[in-house]
mmCIF file of C-alpha atoms in Angstrom:
data_model
loop_
_atom_site.group_PDB
_atom_site.id
_atom_site.type_symbol
_atom_site.label_atom_id
_atom_site.label_comp_id
_atom_site.label_asym_id
_atom_site.label_seq_id
_atom_site.Cartn_x
_atom_site.Cartn_y
_atom_site.Cartn_z
ATOM 1 C CA UNK J 1334 -18.183 -1.449 -6.987
ATOM 2 C CA UNK J 1335 -15.514 0.920 -8.788
ATOM 3 C CA UNK J 1336 -12.138 0.580 -11.149
ATOM 4 C CA UNK J 1337 -8.605 1.803 -10.606
ATOM 5 C CA UNK J 1338 -8.163 4.767 -11.201
ATOM 6 C CA UNK J 1339 -6.482 8.702 -9.672
ATOM 7 C CA UNK J 1340 -7.250 7.259 -5.793
ATOM 8 C CA UNK J 1341 -8.011 4.004 -6.082
ATOM 9 C CA UNK J 1342 -6.474 0.952 -6.044
ATOM 10 C CA UNK J 1343 -6.549 -2.678 -5.622
ATOM 11 C CA UNK J 1344 -3.824 -5.818 -4.839
ATOM 12 C CA UNK J 1345 -4.140 -9.007 -4.464
ATOM 13 C CA UNK J 1346 -1.498 -9.707 -1.493
ATOM 14 C CA UNK J 1347 0.528 -8.115 0.448
ATOM 15 C CA UNK J 1348 2.906 -10.073 0.527
ATOM 16 C CA UNK J 1349 2.005 -13.785 -1.236
ATOM 17 C CA UNK J 1350 3.317 -14.075 -4.585
ATOM 18 C CA UNK J 1351 0.619 -16.836 -6.232
ATOM 19 C CA UNK J 1352 3.051 -17.918 -9.398
ATOM 20 C CA UNK J 1353 5.690 -18.100 -7.034
ATOM 21 C CA UNK J 1354 3.959 -20.067 -4.671
ATOM 22 C CA UNK J 1355 6.673 -18.130 -2.695
ATOM 23 C CA UNK J 1356 6.933 -13.813 -0.450
ATOM 24 C CA UNK J 1357 7.688 -10.987 -2.810
ATOM 25 C CA UNK J 1358 9.680 -8.792 -1.289
ATOM 26 C CA UNK J 1359 8.167 -7.056 -4.258
ATOM 27 C CA UNK J 1360 4.480 -7.123 -3.243
ATOM 28 C CA UNK J 1361 5.155 -5.600 -0.277
ATOM 29 C CA UNK J 1362 6.830 -2.520 -1.750
ATOM 30 C CA UNK J 1363 3.769 -2.078 -4.507
ATOM 31 C CA UNK J 1364 2.067 -1.342 -2.142
ATOM 32 C CA UNK J 1365 4.357 1.034 -0.402
ATOM 33 C CA UNK J 1366 4.532 2.071 -3.492
ATOM 34 C CA UNK J 1367 0.792 2.928 -4.005
ATOM 35 C CA UNK J 1368 0.944 4.186 -0.304
ATOM 36 C CA UNK J 1369 3.160 6.674 -0.799
ATOM 37 C CA UNK J 1370 1.701 7.760 -4.284
ATOM 38 C CA UNK J 1371 -2.086 8.688 -3.211
ATOM 39 C CA UNK J 1372 0.158 10.085 0.058
ATOM 40 C CA UNK J 1373 2.019 12.373 -1.627
ATOM 41 C CA UNK J 1374 -1.185 13.292 -3.991
ATOM 42 C CA UNK J 1375 -5.153 14.030 -3.029
ATOM 43 C CA UNK J 1376 -5.273 10.464 -1.335
ATOM 44 C CA UNK J 1377 -7.573 7.222 -2.203
ATOM 45 C CA UNK J 1378 -7.438 3.794 -0.688
ATOM 46 C CA UNK J 1379 -5.721 0.911 -1.850
ATOM 47 C CA UNK J 1380 -7.400 -2.272 -1.228
ATOM 48 C CA UNK J 1381 -5.569 -5.396 -0.457
ATOM 49 C CA UNK J 1382 -7.154 -9.207 -1.107
ATOM 50 C CA UNK J 1383 -9.336 -7.090 -4.583
ATOM 51 C CA UNK J 1384 -7.570 -8.294 -7.865
ATOM 52 C CA UNK J 1385 -7.261 -6.268 -10.795
ATOM 53 C CA UNK J 1386 -10.488 -6.440 -11.879
ATOM 54 C CA UNK J 1387 -11.914 -5.697 -8.672
ATOM 55 C CA UNK J 1388 -12.938 -8.512 -7.750
ATOM 56 C CA UNK J 1389 -12.566 -9.412 -4.157
ATOM 57 C CA UNK J 1390 -10.168 -12.995 -3.521
ATOM 58 C CA UNK J 1391 -9.281 -12.119 -0.060
ATOM 59 C CA UNK J 1392 -6.857 -12.957 1.753
ATOM 60 C CA UNK J 1393 -6.568 -16.627 2.597
ATOM 61 C CA UNK J 1394 -2.764 -16.838 1.202
ATOM 62 C CA UNK J 1395 -1.539 -14.193 3.340
ATOM 63 C CA UNK J 1396 -3.272 -15.617 6.661
ATOM 64 C CA UNK J 1397 -2.111 -18.748 6.307
ATOM 65 C CA UNK J 1398 1.880 -16.971 6.815
ATOM 66 C CA UNK J 1399 0.439 -15.483 10.354
ATOM 67 C CA UNK J 1400 0.756 -17.926 12.660
ATOM 68 C CA UNK J 1401 -1.945 -18.205 15.357
ATOM 69 C CA UNK J 1402 -4.320 -20.113 15.352
ATOM 70 C CA UNK J 1403 -7.207 -17.542 16.113
ATOM 71 C CA UNK J 1404 -8.832 -15.650 13.148
ATOM 72 C CA UNK J 1405 -9.371 -12.436 14.872
ATOM 73 C CA UNK J 1406 -6.078 -12.892 15.791
ATOM 74 C CA UNK J 1407 -4.347 -13.501 12.364
ATOM 75 C CA UNK J 1408 -6.047 -10.007 11.162
ATOM 76 C CA UNK J 1409 -4.885 -8.655 14.077
ATOM 77 C CA UNK J 1410 -1.298 -9.946 13.920
ATOM 78 C CA UNK J 1411 -2.178 -8.941 9.708
ATOM 79 C CA UNK J 1412 -2.155 -5.813 10.440
ATOM 80 C CA UNK J 1413 0.123 -4.502 12.978
ATOM 81 C CA UNK J 1414 3.058 -5.546 9.381
ATOM 82 C CA UNK J 1415 0.888 -3.924 7.744
ATOM 83 C CA UNK J 1416 1.570 -0.629 10.214
ATOM 84 C CA UNK J 1417 4.603 -1.364 10.833
ATOM 85 C CA UNK J 1418 6.039 -1.747 7.031
ATOM 86 C CA UNK J 1419 4.815 1.871 6.951
ATOM 87 C CA UNK J 1420 6.191 2.995 10.024
ATOM 88 C CA UNK J 1421 9.348 2.006 8.591
ATOM 89 C CA UNK J 1422 9.825 2.440 5.283
ATOM 90 C CA UNK J 1423 7.107 6.086 4.795
ATOM 91 C CA UNK J 1424 9.978 8.646 5.113
ATOM 92 C CA UNK J 1425 8.452 10.932 6.859
ATOM 93 C CA UNK J 1426 5.913 8.489 9.523
ATOM 94 C CA UNK J 1427 2.390 9.341 8.167
ATOM 95 C CA UNK J 1428 0.532 8.392 11.662
ATOM 96 C CA UNK J 1429 -2.908 9.122 11.382
ATOM 97 C CA UNK J 1430 -2.287 9.695 8.432
ATOM 98 C CA UNK J 1431 -2.889 6.157 7.114
ATOM 99 C CA UNK J 1432 -5.527 2.898 7.792
ATOM 100 C CA UNK J 1433 -5.949 -0.490 7.465
ATOM 101 C CA UNK J 1434 -9.151 -2.300 8.766
ATOM 102 C CA UNK J 1435 -10.720 -4.898 7.989
ATOM 103 C CA UNK J 1436 -14.479 -5.153 6.031
ATOM 104 C CA UNK J 1437 -16.294 -7.710 4.600
ATOM 105 C CA UNK J 1438 -17.097 -7.202 0.287
ATOM 106 C CA UNK J 1439 -19.062 -10.632 -1.374
ATOM 107 C CA UNK J 1440 -18.176 -12.446 1.600
ATOM 108 C CA UNK J 1441 -14.226 -12.193 1.664
ATOM 109 C CA UNK J 1442 -11.829 -10.515 4.069
ATOM 110 C CA UNK J 1443 -9.977 -8.289 2.996
ATOM 111 C CA UNK J 1444 -8.373 -4.871 3.718
ATOM 112 C CA UNK J 1445 -9.642 -1.676 3.111
ATOM 113 C CA UNK J 1446 -6.441 1.257 3.030
ATOM 114 C CA UNK J 1447 -7.975 5.065 3.482
ATOM 115 C CA UNK J 1448 -5.154 6.912 2.783
ATOM 116 C CA UNK J 1449 -4.678 10.797 3.360
ATOM 117 C CA UNK J 1450 -3.389 13.125 1.753
ATOM 118 C CA UNK J 1451 0.060 14.693 4.122
ATOM 119 C CA UNK J 1452 0.964 18.040 3.251
ATOM 120 C CA UNK J 1453 4.374 19.354 3.366
ATOM 121 C CA UNK J 1454 7.723 17.909 1.377
ATOM 122 C CA UNK J 1455 6.136 15.040 0.578
ATOM 123 C CA UNK J 1456 6.665 11.099 1.500
ATOM 124 C CA UNK J 1457 9.611 8.945 0.242
ATOM 125 C CA UNK J 1458 10.094 5.532 -0.326
ATOM 126 C CA UNK J 1459 13.538 3.637 -0.304
ATOM 127 C CA UNK J 1460 13.458 2.561 -3.918
ATOM 128 C CA UNK J 1461 15.183 -1.083 -3.762
ATOM 129 C CA UNK J 1462 17.439 -1.484 -6.742
ATOM 130 C CA UNK J 1463 18.832 2.394 -5.981
ATOM 131 C CA UNK J 1464 17.808 2.329 -2.010
ATOM 132 C CA UNK J 1465 16.949 5.984 -2.770
ATOM 133 C CA UNK J 1466 14.630 7.979 -1.068
ATOM 134 C CA UNK J 1467 12.155 8.415 -3.896
ATOM 135 C CA UNK J 1468 9.003 10.377 -4.217
ATOM 136 C CA UNK J 1469 6.486 7.968 -5.498
ATOM 137 C CA UNK J 1470 2.990 9.824 -7.609
ATOM 138 C CA UNK J 1471 -0.400 8.939 -8.169
ATOM 139 C CA UNK J 1472 -0.425 9.098 -12.528
ATOM 140 C CA UNK J 1473 -3.894 7.689 -13.692
ATOM 141 C CA UNK J 1474 -4.204 4.372 -12.136
ATOM 142 C CA UNK J 1475 -0.725 4.399 -11.589
ATOM 143 C CA UNK J 1476 1.713 5.052 -9.285
ATOM 144 C CA UNK J 1477 5.085 6.463 -10.743
ATOM 145 C CA UNK J 1478 8.671 8.003 -9.553
ATOM 146 C CA UNK J 1479 9.977 11.485 -10.138
ATOM 147 C CA UNK J 1480 13.156 12.448 -10.886
ATOM 148 C CA UNK J 1481 15.304 15.037 -11.703
ATOM 149 C CA UNK J 1482 13.180 17.645 -13.871
ATOM 150 C CA UNK J 1483 9.908 15.990 -13.047
ATOM 151 C CA UNK J 1484 10.750 16.168 -8.901
ATOM 152 C CA UNK J 1485 11.276 19.698 -8.228
ATOM 153 C CA UNK J 1486 8.559 21.133 -10.433
ATOM 154 C CA UNK J 1487 6.237 19.086 -8.005
ATOM 155 C CA UNK J 1488 8.566 20.125 -4.799
ATOM 156 C CA UNK J 1489 7.790 23.424 -6.444
ATOM 157 C CA UNK J 1490 4.562 23.416 -6.641
ATOM 158 C CA UNK J 1491 3.848 22.054 -3.836
ATOM 159 C CA UNK J 1492 5.691 24.457 -1.555
ATOM 160 C CA UNK J 1493 4.105 27.171 -3.099
ATOM 161 C CA UNK J 1494 0.612 25.260 -1.897
ATOM 162 C CA UNK J 1495 1.691 25.749 1.013
#
């Protein structure tokens, strides 16, 4: 099993905050930010239902938020909601660059989100604090926002590669 790095990220949940025992938009934003970072870099894999130590823990609490009795229908609805969040929040919409799928790892059902590098001017995500469309990139095993000079330098490098 891998550890987090420039192309691998682990998130324990999609939207269920285990500490506060409720839904958390901040957790969803963290997932979207990681996907944007992968899109604006070399691509990568985001694992949902895997904790920071790389241990698969499943998405039982996230799935419990979906009102479907059939487990397969819950998983399908989860992926539909995940992809809808990518469509609504990432600009431009990265059709064909992001693919989520359920897989079993060590007896746990987790979601592997495979992200291909996006060419062009870059993908933005609205920062929930500032409300600004923001470019995120991977910096080692973390995702950071690019601002001002760093953003201009990144855009210049990207334009010269096209």
